[in-house]
Tab-separated table of C-alpha atoms in Angstrom:
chain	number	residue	atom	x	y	z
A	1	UNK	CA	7.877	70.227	97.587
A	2	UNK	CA	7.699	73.989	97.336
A	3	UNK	CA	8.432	74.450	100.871
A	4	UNK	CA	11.405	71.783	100.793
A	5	UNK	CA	12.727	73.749	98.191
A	6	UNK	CA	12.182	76.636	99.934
A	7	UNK	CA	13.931	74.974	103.240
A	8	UNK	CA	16.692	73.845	100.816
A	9	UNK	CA	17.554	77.439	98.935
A	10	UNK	CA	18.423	78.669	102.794
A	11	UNK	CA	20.681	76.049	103.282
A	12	UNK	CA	22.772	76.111	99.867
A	13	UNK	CA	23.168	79.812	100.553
A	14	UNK	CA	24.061	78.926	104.373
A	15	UNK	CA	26.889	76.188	102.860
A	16	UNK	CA	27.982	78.662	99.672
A	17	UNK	CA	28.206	81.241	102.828
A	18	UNK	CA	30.544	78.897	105.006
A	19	UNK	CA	32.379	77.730	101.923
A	20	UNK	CA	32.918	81.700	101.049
A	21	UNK	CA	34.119	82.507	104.476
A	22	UNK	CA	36.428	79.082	104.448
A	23	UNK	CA	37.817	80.223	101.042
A	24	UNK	CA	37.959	83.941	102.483
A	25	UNK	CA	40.159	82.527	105.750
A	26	UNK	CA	42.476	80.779	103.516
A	27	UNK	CA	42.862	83.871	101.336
A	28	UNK	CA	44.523	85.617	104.040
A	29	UNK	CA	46.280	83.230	105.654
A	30	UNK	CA	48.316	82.769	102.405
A	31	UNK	CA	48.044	86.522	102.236
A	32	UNK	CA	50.130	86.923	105.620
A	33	UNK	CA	52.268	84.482	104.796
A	34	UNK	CA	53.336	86.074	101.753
A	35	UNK	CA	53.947	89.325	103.485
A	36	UNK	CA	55.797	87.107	106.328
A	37	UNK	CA	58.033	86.171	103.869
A	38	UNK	CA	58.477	89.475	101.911
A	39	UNK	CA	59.144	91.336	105.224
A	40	UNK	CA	61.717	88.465	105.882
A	41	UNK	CA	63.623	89.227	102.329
A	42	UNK	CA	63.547	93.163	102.886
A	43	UNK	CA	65.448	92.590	106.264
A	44	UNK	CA	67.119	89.792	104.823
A	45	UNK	CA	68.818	92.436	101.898
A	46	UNK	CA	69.151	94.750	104.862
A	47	UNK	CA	71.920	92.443	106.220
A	48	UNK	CA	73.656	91.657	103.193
A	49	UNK	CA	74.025	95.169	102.143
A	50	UNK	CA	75.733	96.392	105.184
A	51	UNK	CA	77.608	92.905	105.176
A	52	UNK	CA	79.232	93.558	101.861
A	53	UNK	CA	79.088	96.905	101.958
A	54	UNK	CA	82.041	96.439	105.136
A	55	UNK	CA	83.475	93.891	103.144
A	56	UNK	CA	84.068	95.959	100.290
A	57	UNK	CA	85.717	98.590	102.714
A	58	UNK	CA	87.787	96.119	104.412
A	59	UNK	CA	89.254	94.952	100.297
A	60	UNK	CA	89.400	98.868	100.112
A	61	UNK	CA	91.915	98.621	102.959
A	62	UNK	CA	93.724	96.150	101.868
A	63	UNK	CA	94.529	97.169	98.338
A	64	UNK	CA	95.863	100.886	99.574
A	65	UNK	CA	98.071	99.032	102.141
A	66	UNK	CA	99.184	96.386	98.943
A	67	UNK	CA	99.596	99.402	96.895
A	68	UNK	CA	102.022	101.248	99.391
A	69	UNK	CA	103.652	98.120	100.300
A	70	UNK	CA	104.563	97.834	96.650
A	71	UNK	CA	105.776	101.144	96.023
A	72	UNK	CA	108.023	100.614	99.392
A	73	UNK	CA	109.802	97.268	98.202
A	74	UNK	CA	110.116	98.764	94.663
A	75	UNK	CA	112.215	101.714	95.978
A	76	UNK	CA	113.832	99.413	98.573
A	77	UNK	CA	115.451	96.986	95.633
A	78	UNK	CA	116.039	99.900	93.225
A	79	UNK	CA	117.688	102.151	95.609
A	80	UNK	CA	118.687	101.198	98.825
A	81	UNK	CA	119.854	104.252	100.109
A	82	UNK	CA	116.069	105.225	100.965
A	83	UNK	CA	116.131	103.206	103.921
A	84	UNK	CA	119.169	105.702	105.566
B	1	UNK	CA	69.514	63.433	93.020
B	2	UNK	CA	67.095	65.771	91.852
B	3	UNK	CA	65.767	64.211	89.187
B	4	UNK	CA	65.235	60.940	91.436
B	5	UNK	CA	63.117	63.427	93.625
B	6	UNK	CA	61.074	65.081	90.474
B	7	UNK	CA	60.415	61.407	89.578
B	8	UNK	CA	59.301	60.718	92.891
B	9	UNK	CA	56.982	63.604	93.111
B	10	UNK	CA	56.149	63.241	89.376
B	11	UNK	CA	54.832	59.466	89.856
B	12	UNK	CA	52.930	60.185	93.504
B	13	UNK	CA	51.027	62.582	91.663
B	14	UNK	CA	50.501	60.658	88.903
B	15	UNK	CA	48.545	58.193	91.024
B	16	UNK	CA	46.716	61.163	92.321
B	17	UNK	CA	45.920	62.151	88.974
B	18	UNK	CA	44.524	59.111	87.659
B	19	UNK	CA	42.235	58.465	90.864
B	20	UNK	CA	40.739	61.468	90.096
B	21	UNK	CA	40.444	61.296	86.386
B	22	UNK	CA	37.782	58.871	86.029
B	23	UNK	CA	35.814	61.840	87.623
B	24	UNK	CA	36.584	65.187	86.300
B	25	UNK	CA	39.583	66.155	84.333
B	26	UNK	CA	43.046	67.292	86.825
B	27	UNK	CA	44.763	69.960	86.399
B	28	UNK	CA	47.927	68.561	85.019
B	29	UNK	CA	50.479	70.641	86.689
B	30	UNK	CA	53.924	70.151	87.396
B	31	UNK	CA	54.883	69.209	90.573
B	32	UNK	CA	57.019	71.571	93.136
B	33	UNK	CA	60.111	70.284	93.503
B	34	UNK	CA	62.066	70.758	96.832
B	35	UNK	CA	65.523	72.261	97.233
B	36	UNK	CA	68.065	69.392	96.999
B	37	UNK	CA	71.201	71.341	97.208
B	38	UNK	CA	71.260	70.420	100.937
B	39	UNK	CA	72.706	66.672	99.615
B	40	UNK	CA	74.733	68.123	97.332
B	41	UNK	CA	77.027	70.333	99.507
B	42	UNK	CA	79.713	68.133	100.517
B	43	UNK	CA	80.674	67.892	96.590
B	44	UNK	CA	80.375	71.051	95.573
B	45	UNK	CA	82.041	74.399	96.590
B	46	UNK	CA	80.080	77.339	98.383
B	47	UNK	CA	80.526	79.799	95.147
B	48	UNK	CA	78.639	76.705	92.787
B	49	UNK	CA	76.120	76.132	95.914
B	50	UNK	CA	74.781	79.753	95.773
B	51	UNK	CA	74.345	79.754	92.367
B	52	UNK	CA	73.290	76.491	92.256
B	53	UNK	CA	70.271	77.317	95.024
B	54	UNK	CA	69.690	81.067	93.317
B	55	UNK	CA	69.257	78.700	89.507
B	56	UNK	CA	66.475	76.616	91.115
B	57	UNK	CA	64.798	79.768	93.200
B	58	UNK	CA	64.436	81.293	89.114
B	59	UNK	CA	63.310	77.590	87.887
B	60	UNK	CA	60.852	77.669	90.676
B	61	UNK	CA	59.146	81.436	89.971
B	62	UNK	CA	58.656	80.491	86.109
B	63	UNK	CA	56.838	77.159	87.023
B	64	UNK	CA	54.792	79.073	89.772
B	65	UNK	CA	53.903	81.555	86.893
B	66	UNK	CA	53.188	78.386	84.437
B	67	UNK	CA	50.969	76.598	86.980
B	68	UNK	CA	49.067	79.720	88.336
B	69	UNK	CA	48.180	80.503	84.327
B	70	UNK	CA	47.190	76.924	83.876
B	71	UNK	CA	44.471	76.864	87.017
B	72	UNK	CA	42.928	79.570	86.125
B	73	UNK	CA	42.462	78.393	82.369
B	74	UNK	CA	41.085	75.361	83.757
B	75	UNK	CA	38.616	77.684	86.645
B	76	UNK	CA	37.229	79.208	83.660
B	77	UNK	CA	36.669	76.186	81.414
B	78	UNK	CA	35.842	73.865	83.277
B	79	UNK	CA	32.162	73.078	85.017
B	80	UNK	CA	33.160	71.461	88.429
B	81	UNK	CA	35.371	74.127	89.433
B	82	UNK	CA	34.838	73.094	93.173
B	83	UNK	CA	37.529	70.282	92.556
B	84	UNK	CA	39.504	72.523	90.684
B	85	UNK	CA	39.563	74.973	93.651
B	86	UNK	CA	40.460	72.219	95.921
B	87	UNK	CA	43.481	70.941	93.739
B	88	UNK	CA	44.321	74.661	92.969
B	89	UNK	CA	44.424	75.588	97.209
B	90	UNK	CA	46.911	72.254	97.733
B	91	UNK	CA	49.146	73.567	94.953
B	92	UNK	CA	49.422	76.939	96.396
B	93	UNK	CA	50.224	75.219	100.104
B	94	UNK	CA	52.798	72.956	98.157
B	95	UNK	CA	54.091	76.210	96.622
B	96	UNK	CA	54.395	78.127	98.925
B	97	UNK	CA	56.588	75.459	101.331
B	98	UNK	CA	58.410	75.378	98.588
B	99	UNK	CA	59.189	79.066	97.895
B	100	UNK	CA	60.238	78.817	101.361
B	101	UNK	CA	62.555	76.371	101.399
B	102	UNK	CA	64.453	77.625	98.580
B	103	UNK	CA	64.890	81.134	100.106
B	104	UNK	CA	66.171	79.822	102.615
B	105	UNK	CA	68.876	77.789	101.086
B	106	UNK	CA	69.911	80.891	99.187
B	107	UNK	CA	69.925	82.658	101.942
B	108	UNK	CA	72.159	80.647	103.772
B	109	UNK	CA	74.516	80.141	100.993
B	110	UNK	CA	74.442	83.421	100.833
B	111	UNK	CA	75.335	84.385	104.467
B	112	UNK	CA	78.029	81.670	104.726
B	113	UNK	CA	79.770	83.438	101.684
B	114	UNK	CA	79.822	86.788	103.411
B	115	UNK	CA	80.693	85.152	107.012
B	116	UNK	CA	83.598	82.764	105.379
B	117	UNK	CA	86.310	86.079	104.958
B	118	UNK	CA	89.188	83.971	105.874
B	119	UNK	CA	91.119	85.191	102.617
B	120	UNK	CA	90.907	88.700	103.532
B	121	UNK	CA	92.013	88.235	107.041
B	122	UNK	CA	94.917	85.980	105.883
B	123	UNK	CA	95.920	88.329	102.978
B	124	UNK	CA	95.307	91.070	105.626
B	125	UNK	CA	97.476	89.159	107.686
B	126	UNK	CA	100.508	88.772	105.375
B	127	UNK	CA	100.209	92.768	104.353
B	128	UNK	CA	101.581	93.126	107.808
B	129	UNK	CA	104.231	90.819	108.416
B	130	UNK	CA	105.312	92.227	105.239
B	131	UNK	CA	105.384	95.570	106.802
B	132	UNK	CA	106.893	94.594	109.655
B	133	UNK	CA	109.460	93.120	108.058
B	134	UNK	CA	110.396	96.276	105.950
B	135	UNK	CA	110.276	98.697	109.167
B	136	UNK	CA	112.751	95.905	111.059
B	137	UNK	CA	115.550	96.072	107.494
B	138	UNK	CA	114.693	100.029	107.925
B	139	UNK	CA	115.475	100.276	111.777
B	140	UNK	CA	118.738	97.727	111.413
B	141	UNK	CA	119.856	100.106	107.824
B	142	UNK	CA	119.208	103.423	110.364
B	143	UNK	CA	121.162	101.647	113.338
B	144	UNK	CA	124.319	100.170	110.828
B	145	UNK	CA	124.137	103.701	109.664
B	146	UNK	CA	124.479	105.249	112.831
B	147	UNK	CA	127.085	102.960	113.973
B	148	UNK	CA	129.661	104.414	111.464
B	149	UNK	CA	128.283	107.692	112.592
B	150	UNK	CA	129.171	107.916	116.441
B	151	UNK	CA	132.767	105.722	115.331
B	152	UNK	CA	135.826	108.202	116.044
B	153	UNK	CA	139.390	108.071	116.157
B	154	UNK	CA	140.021	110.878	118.038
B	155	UNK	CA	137.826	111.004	120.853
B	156	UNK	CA	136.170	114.312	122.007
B	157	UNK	CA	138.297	116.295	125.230
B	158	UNK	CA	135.997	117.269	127.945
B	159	UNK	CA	136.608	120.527	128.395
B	160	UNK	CA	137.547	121.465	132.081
B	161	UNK	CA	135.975	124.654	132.460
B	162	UNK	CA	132.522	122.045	132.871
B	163	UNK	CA	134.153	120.447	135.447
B	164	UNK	CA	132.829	120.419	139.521
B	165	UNK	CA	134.939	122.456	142.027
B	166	UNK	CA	136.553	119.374	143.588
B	167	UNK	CA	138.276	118.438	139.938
B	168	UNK	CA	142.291	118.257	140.152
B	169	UNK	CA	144.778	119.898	137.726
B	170	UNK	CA	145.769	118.287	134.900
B	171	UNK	CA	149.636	118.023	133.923
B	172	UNK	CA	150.711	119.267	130.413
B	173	UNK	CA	153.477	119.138	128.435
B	174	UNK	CA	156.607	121.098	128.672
B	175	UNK	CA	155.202	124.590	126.893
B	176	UNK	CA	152.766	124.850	129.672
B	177	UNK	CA	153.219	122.445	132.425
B	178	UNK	CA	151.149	122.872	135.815
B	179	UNK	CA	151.780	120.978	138.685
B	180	UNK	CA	148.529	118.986	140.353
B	181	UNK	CA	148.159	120.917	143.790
B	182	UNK	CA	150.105	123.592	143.148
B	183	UNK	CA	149.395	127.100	142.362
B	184	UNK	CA	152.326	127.955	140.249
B	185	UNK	CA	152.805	128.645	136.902
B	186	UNK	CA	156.364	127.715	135.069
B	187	UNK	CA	157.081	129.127	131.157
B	188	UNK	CA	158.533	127.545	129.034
B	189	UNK	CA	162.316	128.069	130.676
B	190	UNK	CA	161.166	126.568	133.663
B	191	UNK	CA	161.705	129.450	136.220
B	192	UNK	CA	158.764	130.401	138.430
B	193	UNK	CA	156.624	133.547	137.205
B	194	UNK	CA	154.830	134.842	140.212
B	195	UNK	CA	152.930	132.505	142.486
B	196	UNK	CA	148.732	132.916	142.064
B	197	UNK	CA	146.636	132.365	144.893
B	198	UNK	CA	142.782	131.240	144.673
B	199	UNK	CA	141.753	129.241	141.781
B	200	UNK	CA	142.254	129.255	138.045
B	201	UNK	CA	141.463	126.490	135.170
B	202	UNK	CA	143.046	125.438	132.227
B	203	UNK	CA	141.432	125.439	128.786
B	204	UNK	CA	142.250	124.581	125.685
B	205	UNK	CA	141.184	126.291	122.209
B	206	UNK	CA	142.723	124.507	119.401
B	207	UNK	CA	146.644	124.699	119.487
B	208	UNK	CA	147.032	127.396	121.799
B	209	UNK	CA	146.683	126.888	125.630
B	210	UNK	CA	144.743	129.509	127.861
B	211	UNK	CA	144.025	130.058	131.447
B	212	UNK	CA	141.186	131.488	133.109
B	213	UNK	CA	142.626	133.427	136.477
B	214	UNK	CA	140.326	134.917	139.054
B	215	UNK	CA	140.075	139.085	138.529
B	216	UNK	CA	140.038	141.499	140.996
B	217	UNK	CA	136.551	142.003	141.394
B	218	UNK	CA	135.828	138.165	140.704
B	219	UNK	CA	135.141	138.435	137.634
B	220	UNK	CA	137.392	135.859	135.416
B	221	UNK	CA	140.347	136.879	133.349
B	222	UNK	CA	141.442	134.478	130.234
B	223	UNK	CA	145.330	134.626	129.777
B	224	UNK	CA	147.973	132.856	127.320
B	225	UNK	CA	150.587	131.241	128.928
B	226	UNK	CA	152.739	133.322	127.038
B	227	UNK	CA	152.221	136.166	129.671
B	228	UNK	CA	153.115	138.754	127.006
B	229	UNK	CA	149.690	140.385	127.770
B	230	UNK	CA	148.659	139.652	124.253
B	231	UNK	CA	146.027	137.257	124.985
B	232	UNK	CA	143.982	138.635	127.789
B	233	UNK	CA	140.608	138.925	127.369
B	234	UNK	CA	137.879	139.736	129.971
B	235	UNK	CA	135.076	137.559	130.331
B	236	UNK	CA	132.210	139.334	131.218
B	237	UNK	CA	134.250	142.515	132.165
B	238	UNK	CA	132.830	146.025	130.983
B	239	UNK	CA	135.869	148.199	131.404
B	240	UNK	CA	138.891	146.465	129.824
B	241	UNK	CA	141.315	148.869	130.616
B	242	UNK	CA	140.907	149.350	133.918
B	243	UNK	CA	141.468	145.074	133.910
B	244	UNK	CA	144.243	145.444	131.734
B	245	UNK	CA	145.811	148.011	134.065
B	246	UNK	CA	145.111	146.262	137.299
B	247	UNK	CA	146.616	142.872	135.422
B	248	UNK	CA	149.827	144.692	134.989
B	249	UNK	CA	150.617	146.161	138.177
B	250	UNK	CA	149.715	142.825	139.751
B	251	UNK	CA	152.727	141.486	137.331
B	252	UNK	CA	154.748	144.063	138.036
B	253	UNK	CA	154.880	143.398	141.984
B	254	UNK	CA	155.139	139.506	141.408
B	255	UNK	CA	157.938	140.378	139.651
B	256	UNK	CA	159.444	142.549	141.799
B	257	UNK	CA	159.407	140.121	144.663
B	258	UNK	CA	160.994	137.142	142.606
B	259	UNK	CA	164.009	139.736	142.159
């Protein structure tokens, strides 16, 4: 009896041991996946800043050329004479 | 739609749940809902679908902080914590599909806004047909203008002295007529003054006609048809006197050989 609970004390350390390592395994697969998935939204905000950020330029662009377009059709109905 | 699919989840693990509850007690955790805003695009329009996706992604990280608190509660009170590792190791896979999927909804919302810029280009678009309408009423404005510019009555002479060697005489009027071909001069009273030989042009300045005659040492001489030696004028000559002189006694002999 002794020495089948002596056989048996190996073993429940040998299966707490494989269940450790099993949990362990799983631990850092989720682990890498996680990082996956962080490394994915860094480069992901990467994008999207230089995206808008070229957007923004572009409405830049636009609104200088509205502005001056504005000034020139102002002029052009209050005084015609400009365009001689 | 959602909620059909929360009920859906809700009631599989419900079943779940109550196989395992005659055992040991189950961690009663929500379940993780997937992303349904792919069904729901059609209706709705890409401004309300990225917010719509970014709502549930913040829905999502509060019940991931709800059901992580939960299991580990349960670790700690709980004796059979095996089975509560188990459960707890499914959630996280669940979760973690999950987290996934919703990222990437939002993330594709999100892309689609920043890739659909067909305002800009059309507004960009407009801006210059705009201007291009504005430099055409400019140009036509600057060509009308123009027009009344270069409009004359009297037209511009051209000025013989510009003329090529091979140009013909011009006739004038009575004060100072010249006939084409000839090489005589007439006043006024029509007699002959004195006959010229080589070339000479006719210019005229304003109201007054005057003739460029060939000088002695080739250099031109600019006379009035009035011949009173009022209106000579060297052009180009240095020593006016010695012109003047040499003009007169060239007059002098023409005149003596008409008598």
């Amino acid at each position: 009896m002794a020495r089948a609970g002596g056989i048996s004390n190996p073993v429940n350390v040998g299966i707490a041991v494989q269940a450790d390592w099993e949990n362990r395994e799983f631990i850092s697969n989720i682990s890498l996946n996680v990082r996956r998935l962080f490394e994915f939204l860094l480069q992901f905000e990467a994008t999207t800043k230089s995206k808008l950020a070229s957007l923004n330029e572009k409405l830049d662009v636009l609104e200088r050329k509205l502005e001056v377009l504005e000034v020139q059709v102002s002029s052009a109905t209050t005084n015609p004479s400009v365009f001689n | 739609m959602e909620k059909r699919e929360n009920e859906k989840l809700e009631e599989k693990s419900e079943n779940e749940n109550e196989k395992v509850e005659g055992k040991t007690r189950v961690i009663c955790v929500p379940p993780v809902g997937r992303c349904s805003s792919f069904l729901c695009s059609e209706a709705k329009p890409d401004a309300e679908q990225f917010q719509g996706a970014l709502r549930e992604l913040k829905d999502l990280r509060s019940q991931l902080h709800q059901a992580a608190d939960y299991c580990e509660n349960a670790f700690l009170k709980e004796e059979k914590k095996k089975m509560i590792l188990d459960s707890t190791k499914s959630y996280i896979c669940d979760a973690i599909v999950a987290v996934i999927d919703h990222l990437g909804t939002v993330s594709s919302k999100l892309e689609l806004e920043l890739c659909n810029v067909a305002k800009a280009t059309q507004t960009e678009q407009k801006m210059d047909f705009l201007r291009q309408r504005l430099l055409m009423c400019q140009q036509f404005a600057v060509t009308a203008e123009l027009a009344t510019f270069r409009y004359r009555e009297k037209l511009m002479h051209h000025h013989p002295q510009y003329l090529s060697d091979g140009q013909i005489l011009k006739k004038y009027d009575s004060s100072s007529r010249v006939e084409e071909g000839s090489r005589q001069i007439k006043d006024s009273h029509g007699k002959e003054k004195f006959g010229l030989s080589g070339r000479f042009q006719h210019v005229e300045t304003g109201t007054e006609h005057v003739m460029i005659l060939p000088g002695q040492h080739g250099q031109p001489i600019l006379v009035t048809p009035s011949f009173g030696l009022k209106g000579t004028h060297n052009i180009g000559g240095d020593d006016k006197k010695k012109m003047q002189h040499n003009f007169l006694a060239f007059l002098s002999k023409n005149r003596k050989k008409s008598r």
